[in-house]
Tab-separated table of C-alpha atoms in Angstrom:
chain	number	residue	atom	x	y	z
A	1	UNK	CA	27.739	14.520	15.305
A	2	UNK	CA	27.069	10.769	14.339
A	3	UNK	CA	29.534	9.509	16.652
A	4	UNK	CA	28.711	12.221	19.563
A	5	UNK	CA	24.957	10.891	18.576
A	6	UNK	CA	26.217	6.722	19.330
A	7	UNK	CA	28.145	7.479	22.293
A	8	UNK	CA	24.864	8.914	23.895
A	9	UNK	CA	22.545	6.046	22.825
A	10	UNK	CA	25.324	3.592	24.084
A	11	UNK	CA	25.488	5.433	27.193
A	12	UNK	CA	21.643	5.592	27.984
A	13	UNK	CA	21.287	1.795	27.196
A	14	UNK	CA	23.332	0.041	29.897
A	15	UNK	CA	23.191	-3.644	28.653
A	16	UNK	CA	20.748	-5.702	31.308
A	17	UNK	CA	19.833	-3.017	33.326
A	18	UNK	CA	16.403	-1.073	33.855
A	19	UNK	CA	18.933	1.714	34.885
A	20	UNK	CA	17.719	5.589	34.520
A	21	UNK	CA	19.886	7.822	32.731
A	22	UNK	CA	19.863	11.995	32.710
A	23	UNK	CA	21.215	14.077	30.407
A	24	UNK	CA	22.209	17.549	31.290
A	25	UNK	CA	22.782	19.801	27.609
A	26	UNK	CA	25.745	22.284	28.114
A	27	UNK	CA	26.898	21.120	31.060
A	28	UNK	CA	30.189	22.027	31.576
A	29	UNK	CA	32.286	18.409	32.025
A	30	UNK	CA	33.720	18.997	35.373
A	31	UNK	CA	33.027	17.272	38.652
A	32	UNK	CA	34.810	17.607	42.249
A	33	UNK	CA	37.042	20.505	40.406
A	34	UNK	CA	38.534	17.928	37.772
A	35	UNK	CA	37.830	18.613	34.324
A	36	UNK	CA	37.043	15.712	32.109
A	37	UNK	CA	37.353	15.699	27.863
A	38	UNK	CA	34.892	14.283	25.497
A	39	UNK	CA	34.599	10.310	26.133
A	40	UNK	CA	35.613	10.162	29.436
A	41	UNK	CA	33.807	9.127	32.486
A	42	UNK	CA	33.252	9.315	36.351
A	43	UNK	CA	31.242	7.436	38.884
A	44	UNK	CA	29.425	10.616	40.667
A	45	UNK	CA	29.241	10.297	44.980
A	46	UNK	CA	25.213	9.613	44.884
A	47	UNK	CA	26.388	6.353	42.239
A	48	UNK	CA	25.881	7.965	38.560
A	49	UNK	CA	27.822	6.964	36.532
A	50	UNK	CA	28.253	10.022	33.762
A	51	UNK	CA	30.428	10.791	30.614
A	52	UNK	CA	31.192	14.030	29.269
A	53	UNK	CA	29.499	14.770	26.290
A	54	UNK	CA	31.208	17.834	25.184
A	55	UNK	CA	30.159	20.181	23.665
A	56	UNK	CA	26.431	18.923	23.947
A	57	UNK	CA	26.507	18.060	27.584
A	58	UNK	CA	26.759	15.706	29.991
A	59	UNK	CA	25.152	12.378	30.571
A	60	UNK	CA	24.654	10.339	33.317
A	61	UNK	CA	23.330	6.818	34.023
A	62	UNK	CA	22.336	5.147	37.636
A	63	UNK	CA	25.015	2.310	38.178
A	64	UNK	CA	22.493	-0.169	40.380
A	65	UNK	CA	20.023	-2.481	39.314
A	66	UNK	CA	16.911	-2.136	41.308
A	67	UNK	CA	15.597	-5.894	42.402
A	68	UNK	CA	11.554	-5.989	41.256
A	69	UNK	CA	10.723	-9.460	41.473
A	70	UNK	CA	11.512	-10.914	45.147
A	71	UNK	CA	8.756	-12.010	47.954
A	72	UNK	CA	7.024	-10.612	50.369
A	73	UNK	CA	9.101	-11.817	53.171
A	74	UNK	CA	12.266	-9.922	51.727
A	75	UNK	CA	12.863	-6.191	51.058
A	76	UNK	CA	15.409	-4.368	49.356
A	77	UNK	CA	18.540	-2.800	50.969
A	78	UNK	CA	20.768	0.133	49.371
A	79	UNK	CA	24.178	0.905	50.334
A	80	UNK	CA	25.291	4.055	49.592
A	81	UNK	CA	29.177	3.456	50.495
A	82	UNK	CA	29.302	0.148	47.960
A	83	UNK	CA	26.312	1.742	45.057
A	84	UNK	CA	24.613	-1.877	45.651
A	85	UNK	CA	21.740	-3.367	46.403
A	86	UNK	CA	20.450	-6.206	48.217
A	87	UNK	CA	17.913	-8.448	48.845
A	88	UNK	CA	17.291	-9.589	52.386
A	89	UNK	CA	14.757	-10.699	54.900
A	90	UNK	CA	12.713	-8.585	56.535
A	91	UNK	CA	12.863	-10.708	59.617
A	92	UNK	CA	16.486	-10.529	60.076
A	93	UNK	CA	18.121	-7.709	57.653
A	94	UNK	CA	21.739	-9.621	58.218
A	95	UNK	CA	20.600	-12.774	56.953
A	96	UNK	CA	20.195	-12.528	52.256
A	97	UNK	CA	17.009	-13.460	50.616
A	98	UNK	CA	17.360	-17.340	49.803
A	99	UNK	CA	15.771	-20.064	48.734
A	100	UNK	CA	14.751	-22.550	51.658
A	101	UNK	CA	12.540	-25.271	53.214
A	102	UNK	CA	10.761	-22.599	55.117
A	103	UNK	CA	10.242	-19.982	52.498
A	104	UNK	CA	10.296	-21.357	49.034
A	105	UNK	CA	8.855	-19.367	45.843
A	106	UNK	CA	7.828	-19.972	42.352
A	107	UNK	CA	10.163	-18.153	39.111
A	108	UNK	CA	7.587	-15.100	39.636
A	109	UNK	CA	8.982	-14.547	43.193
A	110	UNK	CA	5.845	-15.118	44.868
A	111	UNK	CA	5.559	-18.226	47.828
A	112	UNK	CA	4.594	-21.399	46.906
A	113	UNK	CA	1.499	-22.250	48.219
C-alpha cells in the first residue's frame, strides 16, 4: 500500500504545473480495448494523461498548462490535435503573444503605461 500510496501522490503533483488530476477508485485499467498493469500509463484522446492504479483505480492528470498571466491584448488558444496551448493576439490569432515596441508589459502581464 505505501508504494501504491507514492505512486498516486507523484502522479497528482505534476512538477510546475497547476494541472488537475481525477482519480477514478475501481476503475478497471483499460482504455481503447488495451489493458494496462499496475504502473503503466496512457495519454487519453481529450489529453489526460492517466496511470493504472490497480487494484485501487485509476488516475488521471491534465497534460497542459493553462497560461494565467498574459495581457489583455492576447487570449489563449487550445489545440486539441497537439494537447497545447498558446498564447496569441487577439488581433491576429496567427501572429504569438510577444513582447514589442507597440505592446510592451510589466512581469505581472499587464501593459505598461
Amino acid at each position: 500500500w505505501g508504494r501504491l500510496c507514492l505512486l498516486l501522490s507523484l502522479l497528482l503533483q505534476l512538477p510546475g504545473s497547476q494541472a488537475k488530476c481525477y482519480f477514478q477508485a475501481k476503475a478497471p485499467c483499460e482504455y481503447e480495448g488495451k489493458q494496462f498493469s499496475l504502473g503503466e500509463s496512457w495519454l487519453s484522446t481529450n489529453c489526460l494523461l492517466c496511470t493504472c492504479l490497480h487494484p485501487i483505480g485509476v488516475g488521471c492528470c491534465e497534460t497542459t498548462q493553462h497560461p494565467i498571466d498574459f495581457p489583455d491584448w492576447c487570449e489563449a488558444h487550445y489545440d486539441s490535435q497537439t494537447c497545447q496551448i498558446s498564447v496569441v493576439q487577439k488581433a491576429n490569432p496567427s501572429l504569438p503573444c510577444v513582447k514589442s515596441m507597440e505592446h510592451e508589459w510589466d512581469s505581472a502581464g499587464t501593459p505598461e503605461p
